[in-house]
CSV table of C-alpha atoms in Angstrom, one decimal:
chain,number,residue,atom,x,y,z
A,1303,UNK,CA,91.9,-41.1,91.6
A,1304,UNK,CA,87.3,-41.6,92.5
A,1305,UNK,CA,88.7,-40.4,96.1
A,1306,UNK,CA,90.4,-37.3,95.2
A,1307,UNK,CA,86.8,-36.5,93.2
A,1308,UNK,CA,84.9,-37.9,95.5
A,1309,UNK,CA,86.8,-35.1,98.2
A,1310,UNK,CA,86.3,-32.2,96.0
A,1311,UNK,CA,82.8,-33.1,95.3
A,1312,UNK,CA,82.4,-33.0,98.7
A,1313,UNK,CA,84.2,-29.6,99.1
A,1314,UNK,CA,82.3,-28.0,96.5
A,1315,UNK,CA,79.1,-28.8,98.0
A,1316,UNK,CA,80.1,-27.6,101.5
A,1317,UNK,CA,81.3,-24.1,100.0
A,1318,UNK,CA,78.1,-23.8,98.1
A,1319,UNK,CA,76.5,-24.5,101.1
A,1320,UNK,CA,78.2,-21.8,102.8
A,1321,UNK,CA,77.5,-19.5,100.3
A,1322,UNK,CA,73.5,-20.3,100.5
A,1323,UNK,CA,73.8,-19.7,104.3
A,1324,UNK,CA,75.7,-16.4,104.4
A,1325,UNK,CA,73.1,-15.0,101.6
A,1326,UNK,CA,70.1,-16.1,103.8
A,1327,UNK,CA,72.0,-14.4,107.0
A,1328,UNK,CA,72.5,-11.1,104.4
A,1329,UNK,CA,69.0,-11.5,103.4
A,1330,UNK,CA,67.2,-11.5,106.4
A,1331,UNK,CA,69.4,-8.5,107.7
A,1332,UNK,CA,68.1,-6.5,105.2
A,1333,UNK,CA,64.3,-7.6,105.1
A,1334,UNK,CA,64.4,-6.3,108.7
A,1335,UNK,CA,66.2,-2.7,107.4
A,1336,UNK,CA,69.4,-3.2,109.4
A,1337,UNK,CA,72.4,-3.4,108.6
A,1338,UNK,CA,74.1,-3.0,111.8
A,1339,UNK,CA,74.6,0.8,111.5
A,1340,UNK,CA,72.1,3.7,112.2
A,1341,UNK,CA,71.0,5.6,109.1
A,1342,UNK,CA,72.1,9.4,109.3
A,1343,UNK,CA,70.1,12.4,107.6
A,1344,UNK,CA,70.7,15.7,106.6
A,1345,UNK,CA,67.6,17.2,106.3
A,1346,UNK,CA,65.6,20.8,105.3
A,1347,UNK,CA,62.6,22.0,107.5
A,1348,UNK,CA,60.8,24.9,106.2
A,1349,UNK,CA,59.1,27.5,108.0
A,1350,UNK,CA,56.7,30.5,107.0
A,1351,UNK,CA,57.8,33.4,108.8
A,1352,UNK,CA,60.8,34.5,109.7
A,1353,UNK,CA,63.3,34.1,112.8
A,1354,UNK,CA,61.9,36.2,115.6
A,1355,UNK,CA,59.0,33.8,115.6
A,1356,UNK,CA,57.8,30.9,117.9
A,1357,UNK,CA,57.6,28.7,114.2
A,1358,UNK,CA,60.7,29.3,114.2
A,1359,UNK,CA,62.3,28.7,117.5
A,1360,UNK,CA,60.2,25.3,117.8
A,1361,UNK,CA,61.5,24.3,114.6
A,1362,UNK,CA,65.1,25.3,115.5
A,1363,UNK,CA,64.8,22.9,118.9
A,1364,UNK,CA,63.7,20.4,117.0
A,1365,UNK,CA,66.4,20.5,115.0
A,1366,UNK,CA,69.0,20.7,118.0
A,1367,UNK,CA,66.7,18.1,119.9
A,1368,UNK,CA,67.3,15.7,117.4
A,1369,UNK,CA,71.0,16.3,116.4
A,1370,UNK,CA,71.6,15.6,120.3
A,1371,UNK,CA,70.4,12.8,121.3
A,1372,UNK,CA,71.7,11.2,117.6
A,1373,UNK,CA,75.1,12.8,118.6
A,1374,UNK,CA,75.2,14.2,115.0
A,1375,UNK,CA,73.5,11.1,113.0
A,1376,UNK,CA,70.4,13.1,112.5
A,1377,UNK,CA,70.2,17.0,111.3
A,1378,UNK,CA,67.9,19.5,109.8
A,1379,UNK,CA,68.6,22.6,108.4
A,1380,UNK,CA,65.7,25.4,109.2
A,1381,UNK,CA,64.8,27.5,106.3
A,1382,UNK,CA,62.8,30.9,107.7
A,1383,UNK,CA,60.4,32.7,105.1
A,1384,UNK,CA,59.8,30.0,102.8
A,1385,UNK,CA,62.9,30.2,101.3
A,1386,UNK,CA,62.7,26.4,100.1
A,1387,UNK,CA,60.0,27.5,98.1
A,1388,UNK,CA,60.4,31.2,96.7
A,1389,UNK,CA,58.4,32.5,99.2
A,1390,UNK,CA,55.4,30.3,98.5
A,1391,UNK,CA,53.9,28.3,101.0
A,1392,UNK,CA,51.2,27.1,99.1
A,1393,UNK,CA,54.2,25.1,97.2
A,1394,UNK,CA,55.9,24.9,100.5
A,1395,UNK,CA,52.9,21.9,101.3
A,1396,UNK,CA,53.0,20.7,97.5
A,1397,UNK,CA,56.7,19.9,98.4
A,1398,UNK,CA,56.3,18.3,101.5
A,1399,UNK,CA,53.7,16.3,100.2
A,1400,UNK,CA,55.9,15.0,97.2
A,1401,UNK,CA,59.0,14.8,99.3
A,1402,UNK,CA,61.3,17.6,97.6
A,1403,UNK,CA,60.7,19.2,101.4
A,1404,UNK,CA,61.6,16.9,104.1
A,1405,UNK,CA,59.8,18.6,107.2
A,1406,UNK,CA,57.4,22.4,107.5
A,1407,UNK,CA,55.7,23.9,109.8
A,1408,UNK,CA,52.6,25.5,108.0
A,1409,UNK,CA,49.3,26.1,109.1
A,1410,UNK,CA,46.2,23.7,107.8
A,1411,UNK,CA,44.8,26.8,106.2
A,1412,UNK,CA,47.6,26.3,103.8
A,1413,UNK,CA,46.8,22.6,103.3
A,1414,UNK,CA,43.8,23.7,101.8
A,1415,UNK,CA,45.2,24.0,98.4
A,1416,UNK,CA,45.6,20.1,98.3
A,1417,UNK,CA,41.7,19.5,100.2
A,1418,UNK,CA,39.5,22.5,101.4
A,1419,UNK,CA,38.5,20.3,103.9
A,1420,UNK,CA,41.3,21.5,106.0
A,1421,UNK,CA,39.6,24.5,106.0
A,1422,UNK,CA,37.1,23.6,108.6
A,1423,UNK,CA,39.5,24.2,111.6
A,1424,UNK,CA,39.8,28.1,111.0
A,1425,UNK,CA,35.9,28.1,109.8
A,1426,UNK,CA,34.6,31.8,111.5
A,1427,UNK,CA,33.9,32.2,114.8
A,1428,UNK,CA,34.1,28.5,115.5
A,1429,UNK,CA,35.8,28.5,118.9
A,1430,UNK,CA,34.9,30.9,121.6
A,1431,UNK,CA,38.4,29.9,123.7
A,1432,UNK,CA,41.4,28.1,123.7
A,1433,UNK,CA,39.9,25.8,126.0
A,1434,UNK,CA,37.9,24.5,123.7
A,1435,UNK,CA,40.9,24.4,120.9
A,1436,UNK,CA,42.6,22.4,122.9
A,1437,UNK,CA,39.7,19.5,123.3
A,1438,UNK,CA,39.2,19.5,120.1
A,1439,UNK,CA,43.4,19.0,118.7
A,1440,UNK,CA,43.7,16.4,121.4
A,1441,UNK,CA,40.3,14.5,120.6
A,1442,UNK,CA,38.4,13.6,117.1
A,1443,UNK,CA,39.0,16.7,115.5
A,1444,UNK,CA,42.7,16.3,115.7
A,1445,UNK,CA,43.0,12.8,115.0
A,1446,UNK,CA,40.7,13.5,111.8
A,1447,UNK,CA,43.1,15.9,110.7
A,1448,UNK,CA,45.9,13.9,110.8
A,1449,UNK,CA,44.4,10.9,108.7
A,1450,UNK,CA,43.7,13.3,106.2
A,1451,UNK,CA,47.2,14.9,106.2
A,1452,UNK,CA,48.9,10.9,105.9
A,1453,UNK,CA,46.2,10.6,102.5
A,1454,UNK,CA,48.4,13.6,101.2
A,1455,UNK,CA,51.8,12.1,102.1
A,1456,UNK,CA,52.1,14.0,105.6
A,1457,UNK,CA,52.7,13.0,108.7
A,1458,UNK,CA,52.1,15.0,111.7
A,1459,UNK,CA,54.3,15.4,114.1
A,1460,UNK,CA,52.4,17.8,116.1
A,1461,UNK,CA,50.1,20.5,116.7
A,1462,UNK,CA,51.3,23.9,116.9
A,1463,UNK,CA,49.9,26.8,117.4
A,1464,UNK,CA,49.5,30.7,115.2
A,1465,UNK,CA,46.8,31.7,117.1
A,1466,UNK,CA,43.4,33.4,116.7
A,1467,UNK,CA,43.6,35.4,113.5
A,1468,UNK,CA,43.1,39.3,114.2
A,1469,UNK,CA,42.2,42.1,112.0
A,1470,UNK,CA,44.8,45.1,111.4
A,1471,UNK,CA,44.2,47.9,108.8
A,1472,UNK,CA,45.7,51.8,107.9
A,1473,UNK,CA,42.4,53.6,107.6
A,1474,UNK,CA,39.8,53.1,110.5
A,1475,UNK,CA,39.3,51.5,114.1
A,1476,UNK,CA,36.8,48.3,113.1
A,1477,UNK,CA,34.4,47.7,115.9
A,1478,UNK,CA,30.9,46.9,113.3
A,1479,UNK,CA,30.8,44.5,109.9
A,1480,UNK,CA,30.4,48.1,108.4
A,1481,UNK,CA,33.5,49.3,109.4
A,1482,UNK,CA,34.8,47.0,107.2
A,1483,UNK,CA,32.9,48.4,104.2
A,1484,UNK,CA,35.5,48.6,100.2
A,1485,UNK,CA,38.4,48.0,102.5
A,1486,UNK,CA,41.3,46.4,100.1
A,1487,UNK,CA,42.6,43.4,102.9
A,1488,UNK,CA,45.0,40.5,102.4
A,1489,UNK,CA,43.9,36.9,102.9
A,1490,UNK,CA,45.1,33.6,102.4
A,1491,UNK,CA,44.8,32.3,98.9
A,1492,UNK,CA,41.9,30.0,100.0
A,1493,UNK,CA,38.3,30.1,98.7
A,1494,UNK,CA,36.7,29.9,101.6
A,1495,UNK,CA,38.1,32.8,103.5
A,1496,UNK,CA,38.0,35.5,99.7
A,1497,UNK,CA,34.3,34.5,100.6
A,1498,UNK,CA,33.9,35.1,104.6
A,1499,UNK,CA,35.0,38.6,103.8
A,1500,UNK,CA,32.9,39.2,100.9
A,1501,UNK,CA,30.2,38.4,103.0
A,1502,UNK,CA,32.4,41.0,105.6
A,1503,UNK,CA,31.7,44.0,103.1
A,1504,UNK,CA,35.5,43.5,102.0
A,1505,UNK,CA,37.4,43.7,98.5
A,1506,UNK,CA,39.7,40.7,99.6
A,1507,UNK,CA,43.0,40.6,97.9
A,1508,UNK,CA,45.3,37.1,97.5
A,1509,UNK,CA,49.1,37.5,98.0
A,1510,UNK,CA,51.7,35.6,99.7
A,1511,UNK,CA,52.5,36.9,102.8
A,1512,UNK,CA,56.5,37.3,102.0
A,1513,UNK,CA,54.8,40.2,99.7
A,1514,UNK,CA,52.3,42.0,102.6
A,1515,UNK,CA,54.9,44.7,104.2
A,1516,UNK,CA,55.9,45.7,101.1
A,1517,UNK,CA,51.9,46.2,99.8
A,1518,UNK,CA,50.8,47.2,103.2
A,1519,UNK,CA,53.5,50.2,103.1
A,1520,UNK,CA,52.7,51.2,99.5
A,1521,UNK,CA,49.4,51.4,100.3
A,1522,UNK,CA,48.3,48.8,97.4
A,1523,UNK,CA,46.3,46.6,100.1
A,1524,UNK,CA,44.8,48.2,103.1
A,1525,UNK,CA,44.8,45.8,106.0
A,1526,UNK,CA,45.4,41.9,106.6
A,1527,UNK,CA,44.4,39.5,109.2
A,1528,UNK,CA,46.8,37.2,111.4
A,1529,UNK,CA,47.9,36.1,114.7
A,1530,UNK,CA,49.3,38.4,117.0
A,1531,UNK,CA,52.8,36.9,116.7
A,1532,UNK,CA,52.9,36.9,112.8
A,1533,UNK,CA,51.7,40.6,113.6
A,1534,UNK,CA,54.6,41.2,116.1
A,1535,UNK,CA,57.4,39.2,114.2
A,1536,UNK,CA,56.7,40.9,111.2
A,1537,UNK,CA,56.4,44.6,112.6
A,1538,UNK,CA,53.2,45.2,111.0
A,1539,UNK,CA,52.9,47.6,113.4
A,1540,UNK,CA,55.6,50.0,111.2
A,1541,UNK,CA,52.6,50.2,108.7
A,1542,UNK,CA,49.3,49.6,110.0
A,1543,UNK,CA,47.2,51.7,112.5
A,1544,UNK,CA,44.7,49.7,114.0
A,1545,UNK,CA,44.5,46.3,115.7
A,1546,UNK,CA,40.8,44.6,116.5
A,1547,UNK,CA,41.1,41.7,118.3
A,1548,UNK,CA,38.2,39.8,117.3
A,1549,UNK,CA,39.3,35.9,117.4
A,1550,UNK,CA,37.3,35.6,114.5
A,1551,UNK,CA,39.5,32.6,113.0
A,1552,UNK,CA,41.3,29.5,114.7
A,1553,UNK,CA,44.8,29.2,113.1
A,1554,UNK,CA,46.7,25.5,114.1
A,1555,UNK,CA,50.1,24.8,112.7
A,1556,UNK,CA,51.2,20.8,111.5
A,1557,UNK,CA,54.7,19.9,112.2
A,1558,UNK,CA,54.8,17.7,109.5
A,1559,UNK,CA,57.2,15.7,108.2
A,1560,UNK,CA,56.8,14.1,104.8
A,1561,UNK,CA,55.1,10.2,104.9
A,1562,UNK,CA,57.5,8.5,103.1
A,1563,UNK,CA,60.8,9.3,104.5
A,1564,UNK,CA,59.3,8.8,108.0
A,1565,UNK,CA,57.8,5.4,107.0
A,1566,UNK,CA,61.1,4.9,105.8
A,1567,UNK,CA,62.5,5.2,108.7
A,1568,UNK,CA,63.9,2.7,111.9
A,1569,UNK,CA,61.1,2.1,114.4
A,1570,UNK,CA,63.7,3.5,116.6
A,1571,UNK,CA,63.8,6.7,114.5
A,1572,UNK,CA,60.3,7.2,114.0
A,1573,UNK,CA,59.6,6.7,117.8
A,1574,UNK,CA,62.6,9.4,117.9
A,1575,UNK,CA,60.8,11.8,115.9
A,1576,UNK,CA,57.4,11.3,117.2
A,1577,UNK,CA,58.5,12.1,120.1
A,1578,UNK,CA,60.8,15.4,120.0
A,1579,UNK,CA,57.8,16.8,117.0
A,1580,UNK,CA,55.4,16.4,120.0
A,1581,UNK,CA,58.0,18.0,122.4
A,1582,UNK,CA,58.5,20.8,119.9
A,1583,UNK,CA,55.0,21.3,119.1
A,1584,UNK,CA,54.0,22.0,122.7
A,1585,UNK,CA,56.8,24.3,123.0
A,1586,UNK,CA,55.4,26.4,120.2
A,1587,UNK,CA,51.8,26.1,121.9
A,1588,UNK,CA,53.4,27.4,125.0
A,1589,UNK,CA,56.1,30.2,123.8
A,1590,UNK,CA,52.8,31.7,121.6
A,1591,UNK,CA,50.3,31.8,124.7
A,1592,UNK,CA,52.9,32.9,127.0
A,1593,UNK,CA,53.7,36.2,124.6
A,1594,UNK,CA,51.0,37.3,123.0
A,1595,UNK,CA,49.8,39.4,125.8
A,1596,UNK,CA,53.0,41.0,126.0
A,1597,UNK,CA,53.1,41.3,122.7
A,1598,UNK,CA,50.3,43.0,122.4
A,1599,UNK,CA,51.0,45.5,124.9
A,1600,UNK,CA,54.2,46.6,122.8
A,1601,UNK,CA,52.2,46.9,119.7
A,1602,UNK,CA,49.9,49.4,121.4
A,1603,UNK,CA,52.7,51.1,123.1
A,1604,UNK,CA,54.2,51.4,119.6
A,1605,UNK,CA,51.1,53.3,118.3
A,1606,UNK,CA,48.7,50.9,117.6
A,1607,UNK,CA,45.0,51.3,118.5
A,1608,UNK,CA,43.8,48.3,120.1
A,1609,UNK,CA,40.1,47.9,119.8
A,1610,UNK,CA,38.4,44.8,121.6
A,1611,UNK,CA,35.2,44.3,120.4
A,1612,UNK,CA,31.9,43.2,123.5
A,1613,UNK,CA,30.4,40.3,123.0
A,1614,UNK,CA,26.9,41.6,120.8
A,1615,UNK,CA,29.7,43.5,118.2
A,1616,UNK,CA,31.2,40.1,118.3
A,1617,UNK,CA,27.5,38.3,117.5
A,1618,UNK,CA,26.7,40.6,114.8
A,1619,UNK,CA,30.3,39.8,112.8
A,1620,UNK,CA,28.7,35.6,113.1
A,1621,UNK,CA,25.7,36.5,112.0
A,1622,UNK,CA,27.0,38.5,109.0
A,1623,UNK,CA,29.1,35.5,108.5
A,1624,UNK,CA,26.7,32.6,108.5
A,1625,UNK,CA,26.2,31.4,105.1
A,1626,UNK,CA,29.8,30.5,105.1
A,1627,UNK,CA,28.2,27.2,107.3
A,1628,UNK,CA,25.3,27.2,104.9
A,1629,UNK,CA,28.0,26.6,101.6
A,1630,UNK,CA,30.8,24.9,103.3
A,1631,UNK,CA,29.4,22.0,105.8
A,1632,UNK,CA,29.2,19.6,102.5
A,1633,UNK,CA,32.4,21.1,101.5
A,1634,UNK,CA,33.9,20.3,104.5
A,1635,UNK,CA,31.7,17.2,105.6
A,1636,UNK,CA,29.2,17.0,108.5
A,1637,UNK,CA,31.1,14.6,109.9
A,1638,UNK,CA,34.2,16.5,110.1
A,1639,UNK,CA,32.7,19.7,110.9
A,1640,UNK,CA,30.5,18.3,114.0
A,1641,UNK,CA,34.2,16.6,114.9
A,1642,UNK,CA,35.0,20.2,115.6
A,1643,UNK,CA,32.3,21.5,117.0
A,1644,UNK,CA,31.8,19.3,119.7
A,1645,UNK,CA,32.4,20.6,123.4
């Protein structure tokens, strides 16, 4: 009887030990985030403008490449015209930061609603050419913006390009600051642009981009400012007569993913998103620059009067908006502004 009890005790002990070993193995697997099967994702991405834009093309490229390289395990559905945020790009970046939207392609101008420091990238007449832009975003300036976005809950996969912002209106061929007097111009809804266009003598109006075409058509506003790809893809030539190529403000794009979502990915998936995101952003920059000259030509052929100010005329605009730097250097931060002014 004692031998039986002793054998039964040993059997129970062995079973208990085996259970502990199996539990330990399971715990190790869980802590490493590996379940033996890669996780699947069905994600949603928001793009500000329409399906004819280079933004949308790049977003679709990212979605296609991810689905292909993961054999359908990671899918992204792309929504144009800020459908996920009711047409409001400000709500889109807020949704991205909070995690209600997974990915977006948005301008740093829109991120200014989260922190006015983001406005530094679009300070008036900051860049003379795209070579200067590329150097800054590949260097300290781009890294500082990336760090600032991470603090807001957004991981940067790559920088795209909306381009230099140009002016359109239905009233006058703008060549000098005085030509702007009294024009009602739609601008993005951030304070820096409001102050800037007041310095230029206009009556600035803020509204979401989805409302702009109708407002121009009805004469609620006289003009607006945007890069060529947006002007072209939104067919603003149908409701605007004049286009001034003054390159007054550079508009970078952020291909961003919610940081909490990104941090939850496996190391392999993080590397995949980073690589394909960078490639998609670079593709968007490439096709934007390739198409701009042809788009301008087509806008002119469709009836727009296109004007490029001289160096002296640009200087007059620069002198007019100098108070913006005096006011906003402390808001942007001297170090951040310096990073964007390095040539």
